[in-house]
Short mmCIF file of C-alpha atoms in Angstrom, two decimals:
data_model
loop_
_atom_site.label_atom_id
_atom_site.label_comp_id
_atom_site.label_asym_id
_atom_site.label_seq_id
_atom_site.Cartn_x
_atom_site.Cartn_y
_atom_site.Cartn_z
CA MET A 1 7.34 -19.47 6.52
CA ASN A 2 4.69 -21.24 4.52
CA ARG A 3 1.04 -20.69 5.45
CA THR A 4 0.90 -23.63 7.86
CA GLU A 5 4.05 -22.49 9.66
CA LEU A 6 2.87 -18.88 9.82
CA TYR A 7 -0.49 -19.80 11.32
CA ALA A 8 1.18 -22.17 13.80
CA ASP A 9 3.52 -19.37 14.91
CA VAL A 10 0.58 -17.03 15.46
CA ARG A 11 -1.18 -19.66 17.57
CA ARG A 12 1.96 -20.12 19.65
CA LYS A 13 2.15 -16.38 20.27
CA CYS A 14 -1.55 -16.32 21.18
CA GLY A 15 -0.85 -18.59 24.13
CA GLY A 16 0.00 -21.91 22.54
CA LEU A 17 -3.54 -22.56 21.30
CA GLY A 18 -4.20 -25.69 19.23
CA VAL A 19 -5.59 -25.75 15.71
CA ASN A 20 -9.00 -26.80 17.06
CA GLU A 21 -9.03 -23.94 19.58
CA LEU A 22 -8.03 -21.31 17.02
CA THR A 23 -8.78 -22.44 13.48
CA ASP A 24 -7.25 -21.16 10.25
CA ARG A 25 -10.57 -19.57 9.34
CA GLU A 26 -10.65 -17.64 12.61
CA LEU A 27 -7.03 -16.53 12.18
CA GLU A 28 -7.33 -15.54 8.53
CA PRO A 29 -8.68 -11.98 8.99
CA TYR A 30 -5.94 -11.17 11.53
CA VAL A 31 -3.13 -12.44 9.29
CA GLU A 32 -4.57 -10.67 6.24
CA ALA A 33 -4.93 -7.40 8.19
CA ALA A 34 -1.31 -7.71 9.34
CA LEU A 35 -0.15 -8.23 5.75
CA GLU A 36 -2.15 -5.22 4.53
CA TRP A 37 -0.58 -3.10 7.26
CA LEU A 38 2.89 -4.34 6.31
CA ALA A 39 2.26 -3.62 2.63
CA SER A 40 1.36 -0.05 3.58
CA GLU A 41 4.38 0.36 5.88
CA LEU A 42 7.03 -1.38 3.76
CA LYS A 43 5.58 -0.77 0.27
CA TYR A 44 7.02 -4.15 -0.66
CA ARG A 45 4.33 -5.24 -3.11
CA VAL A 46 4.38 -3.11 -6.27
CA VAL A 47 1.97 -4.14 -9.03
CA THR A 48 1.58 -2.96 -12.63
CA GLU A 49 -1.87 -3.48 -14.07
CA PRO A 50 -1.96 -2.71 -17.83
CA GLN A 51 -5.76 -2.45 -18.15
CA ALA A 52 -6.76 -1.38 -14.67
CA ILE A 53 -9.40 1.25 -15.46
CA VAL A 54 -11.72 1.27 -18.47
CA LEU A 55 -12.31 4.79 -19.78
CA VAL A 56 -15.69 6.29 -20.69
CA ALA A 57 -15.98 9.26 -23.04
CA SER A 58 -16.25 12.58 -21.13
CA GLN A 59 -16.18 10.85 -17.72
CA ARG A 60 -13.66 12.59 -15.47
CA ASP A 61 -13.54 10.36 -12.35
CA TYR A 62 -13.23 6.62 -11.79
CA PRO A 63 -13.19 4.29 -8.77
CA MET A 64 -9.75 2.91 -7.96
CA PRO A 65 -9.20 -0.85 -7.69
CA ASP A 66 -9.86 -2.10 -4.17
CA ASP A 67 -6.27 -3.25 -3.58
CA VAL A 68 -4.62 0.12 -4.28
CA ILE A 69 -2.77 1.38 -1.21
CA GLU A 70 -0.65 4.05 -2.89
CA MET A 71 -0.55 5.14 -6.52
CA ILE A 72 2.90 5.36 -8.12
CA GLN A 73 2.19 6.09 -11.80
CA VAL A 74 -0.73 6.33 -14.20
CA PHE A 75 -0.31 5.84 -17.95
CA HIS A 76 -2.53 6.43 -20.96
CA ASN A 77 -1.37 5.23 -24.36
CA SER A 78 2.03 4.44 -22.80
CA LYS A 79 2.48 8.06 -21.67
CA ALA A 80 2.80 8.88 -17.97
CA LEU A 81 0.20 11.35 -16.70
CA LYS A 82 1.34 14.13 -14.38
CA ALA A 83 0.36 13.58 -10.74
CA MET A 84 -1.58 16.53 -9.34
CA SER A 85 -4.19 17.14 -6.65
CA VAL A 86 -7.69 18.54 -6.66
CA ASP A 87 -6.48 21.34 -4.36
CA ALA A 88 -3.69 22.24 -6.79
CA TRP A 89 -6.16 22.37 -9.69
CA ASP A 90 -8.45 24.62 -7.66
CA ARG A 91 -5.60 26.94 -6.64
CA ALA A 92 -4.33 27.33 -10.21
CA PRO A 93 -7.24 27.88 -10.92
CA THR A 94 -8.18 25.49 -13.71
CA ASN A 95 -11.54 24.63 -15.18
CA TRP A 96 -10.97 20.93 -14.50
CA ARG A 97 -14.57 20.27 -13.46
CA HIS A 98 -15.88 21.47 -16.81
CA ALA A 99 -12.86 20.90 -19.07
CA ALA A 100 -13.60 19.88 -22.65
CA ALA A 101 -12.87 16.23 -23.39
CA GLY A 102 -9.50 15.45 -24.90
CA THR A 103 -6.42 13.34 -24.23
CA PRO A 104 -5.81 13.07 -20.45
CA THR A 105 -2.54 14.67 -19.33
CA GLU A 106 -2.96 14.91 -15.52
CA TYR A 107 -4.57 12.91 -12.74
CA ALA A 108 -5.47 13.47 -9.11
CA ILE A 109 -6.75 11.21 -6.36
CA GLU A 110 -9.35 12.22 -3.80
CA GLY A 111 -10.76 9.61 -1.48
CA ARG A 112 -10.94 6.39 -3.47
CA ARG A 113 -11.54 8.05 -6.85
CA LEU A 114 -9.11 8.97 -9.60
CA PHE A 115 -9.79 12.19 -11.52
CA LEU A 116 -8.52 12.98 -15.03
CA THR A 117 -8.07 16.28 -16.78
CA PRO A 118 -9.05 16.66 -19.43
CA PRO A 119 -11.57 13.83 -19.35
CA PRO A 120 -11.07 11.35 -22.19
CA SER A 121 -12.63 12.11 -25.55
CA ALA A 122 -13.99 9.47 -27.91
CA ALA A 123 -10.85 9.89 -30.01
CA ALA A 124 -8.59 9.37 -26.98
CA ILE A 125 -10.49 6.21 -26.08
CA THR A 126 -10.15 4.94 -29.64
CA THR A 127 -6.38 5.34 -29.26
CA ASP A 128 -6.33 3.59 -25.87
CA SER A 129 -9.48 2.67 -23.97
CA THR A 130 -7.84 1.93 -20.61
CA LEU A 131 -5.46 3.33 -18.02
CA GLU A 132 -2.37 1.41 -16.96
CA ILE A 133 -1.47 1.92 -13.32
CA ARG A 134 1.54 1.07 -11.17
CA TYR A 135 0.83 1.01 -7.45
CA VAL A 136 1.55 -0.34 -4.00
CA ALA A 137 -0.95 -3.16 -3.60
CA ALA A 138 -2.60 -4.83 -0.66
CA PRO A 139 -1.86 -8.57 -0.68
CA ALA A 140 -4.50 -11.16 -1.41
CA THR A 141 -5.14 -14.15 0.85
CA VAL A 142 -2.08 -16.04 2.06
CA PRO A 143 -1.16 -18.76 -0.47
CA PRO A 144 0.08 -22.20 0.69
CA GLY A 145 3.71 -21.16 0.14
CA GLY A 146 3.39 -18.18 2.46
CA PRO A 147 3.17 -14.41 1.86
CA HIS A 148 4.25 -13.47 -1.68
CA GLU A 149 7.00 -10.86 -2.15
CA LEU A 150 7.60 -10.42 1.59
CA ILE A 151 11.05 -11.70 2.53
CA VAL A 152 11.09 -14.58 5.00
CA LEU A 153 12.94 -12.50 7.60
CA ASP A 154 9.92 -10.19 7.78
CA HIS A 155 7.30 -12.94 8.05
CA ARG A 156 7.80 -12.70 11.81
CA LEU A 157 6.55 -9.10 11.71
CA CYS A 158 3.30 -10.39 10.23
CA SER A 159 3.17 -13.02 12.97
CA TRP A 160 3.78 -10.53 15.80
CA GLU A 161 1.20 -8.05 14.46
CA ALA A 162 -1.51 -10.65 13.75
CA SER A 163 -1.01 -12.10 17.23
CA ARG A 164 -1.11 -8.66 18.85
CA GLU A 165 -4.45 -7.83 17.23
CA TRP A 166 -5.99 -11.19 18.18
CA LEU A 167 -4.89 -10.71 21.81
CA VAL A 168 -6.40 -7.20 21.92
CA VAL A 169 -9.71 -8.54 20.60
CA HIS A 170 -9.66 -11.25 23.32
CA PRO A 171 -8.75 -9.08 26.32
CA THR A 172 -7.75 -11.03 29.38
CA GLU A 173 -5.12 -9.60 31.73
CA GLU A 174 -2.56 -12.04 30.36
CA ASN A 175 -3.50 -11.36 26.73
CA LEU A 176 -3.26 -7.59 27.15
CA ALA A 177 0.18 -7.93 28.74
CA ARG A 178 1.29 -10.06 25.79
CA ALA A 179 -0.20 -7.58 23.33
CA GLN A 180 1.78 -4.74 24.88
CA ALA A 181 5.00 -6.74 24.65
CA TYR A 182 4.25 -7.69 21.04
CA ALA A 183 3.62 -4.05 20.10
CA ALA A 184 7.11 -3.25 21.43
CA GLU A 185 8.57 -6.09 19.36
CA VAL A 186 6.82 -4.82 16.23
CA GLY A 187 8.22 -1.35 16.90
CA ARG A 188 11.71 -2.81 17.30
CA LEU A 189 11.62 -4.81 14.06
CA LEU A 190 9.80 -2.34 11.80
CA PRO A 191 12.68 0.13 11.11
CA GLY A 192 14.94 -2.65 9.86
CA ALA A 193 12.18 -4.06 7.69
CA ARG A 194 11.62 -0.62 6.16
CA ARG A 195 15.33 -0.31 5.31
CA ARG A 196 15.39 -3.74 3.67
CA ALA A 197 12.25 -3.05 1.65
CA GLN A 198 13.02 0.50 0.52
CA ALA A 199 16.78 0.32 -0.08
CA PRO A 200 17.49 -3.28 -1.14
CA THR A 201 20.51 -2.45 -3.31
CA ARG A 202 23.79 -2.54 -1.36
CA ASN A 203 25.21 0.66 -2.86
CA HIS A 204 21.91 2.55 -2.73
CA ARG A 205 22.25 5.58 -0.48
CA PRO A 206 19.34 8.05 -0.59
CA ARG A 207 20.58 11.61 -0.43
CA TRP A 208 18.77 14.66 0.87
CA HIS A 209 19.35 18.02 -0.79
CA PRO A 210 17.99 21.08 1.05
CA ASN A 211 16.22 23.71 -1.00
CA VAL A 212 17.72 27.15 -0.50
CA TYR A 213 15.65 30.20 -1.41
CA ARG A 214 17.07 33.70 -1.79
CA SER A 215 15.00 36.75 -0.93
CA GLY A 216 17.47 39.21 -2.43
CA ALA A 217 20.57 39.54 -4.54
CA ALA A 218 23.73 37.65 -3.57
CA ARG A 219 26.55 39.70 -2.07
#
């Protein structure tokens, strides 16, 4: 669907309202919220930003870009940093809070901030003054051609979810009944959308391998 078709479908699901009764501007936050939710659920929009974070000498933590939903990789000077956590650093224990500046080798995320250890030195910044990040991104506003990178088959999920939220915010008996039915439809369609988004290659078959731990010698 293009943007006009998507918004018209949402209006139809909201009770067949006309464009003057429910304008694009009024619908926009509901459609954008539905797309952000879908991006989080399907992880369909993966972005690589080569100069996402500008480094400062001896500074160990940085705010993440607003559109980051889930971090995939962080690079400095074309080298991938090891993903860690603040809890893991504390359990080690490491002196990450007071580590001497150097070339960053690990990163952790807590809240909406990205931590580096060691923090970048002036020499490391001279080599490369930014971090490149690869991440699952929240979509921007809906362009005229419709949602980018979301397959057309799954546009209807955006339509169902945006409509459901609008109906909940405008709670009449009829609207709440529709919202309940739409929630069931979203639940029905979501598993298939996840499969399409996360295993798009025909021959791709994820395999699970259990870890087996021995507590004694084999017999």
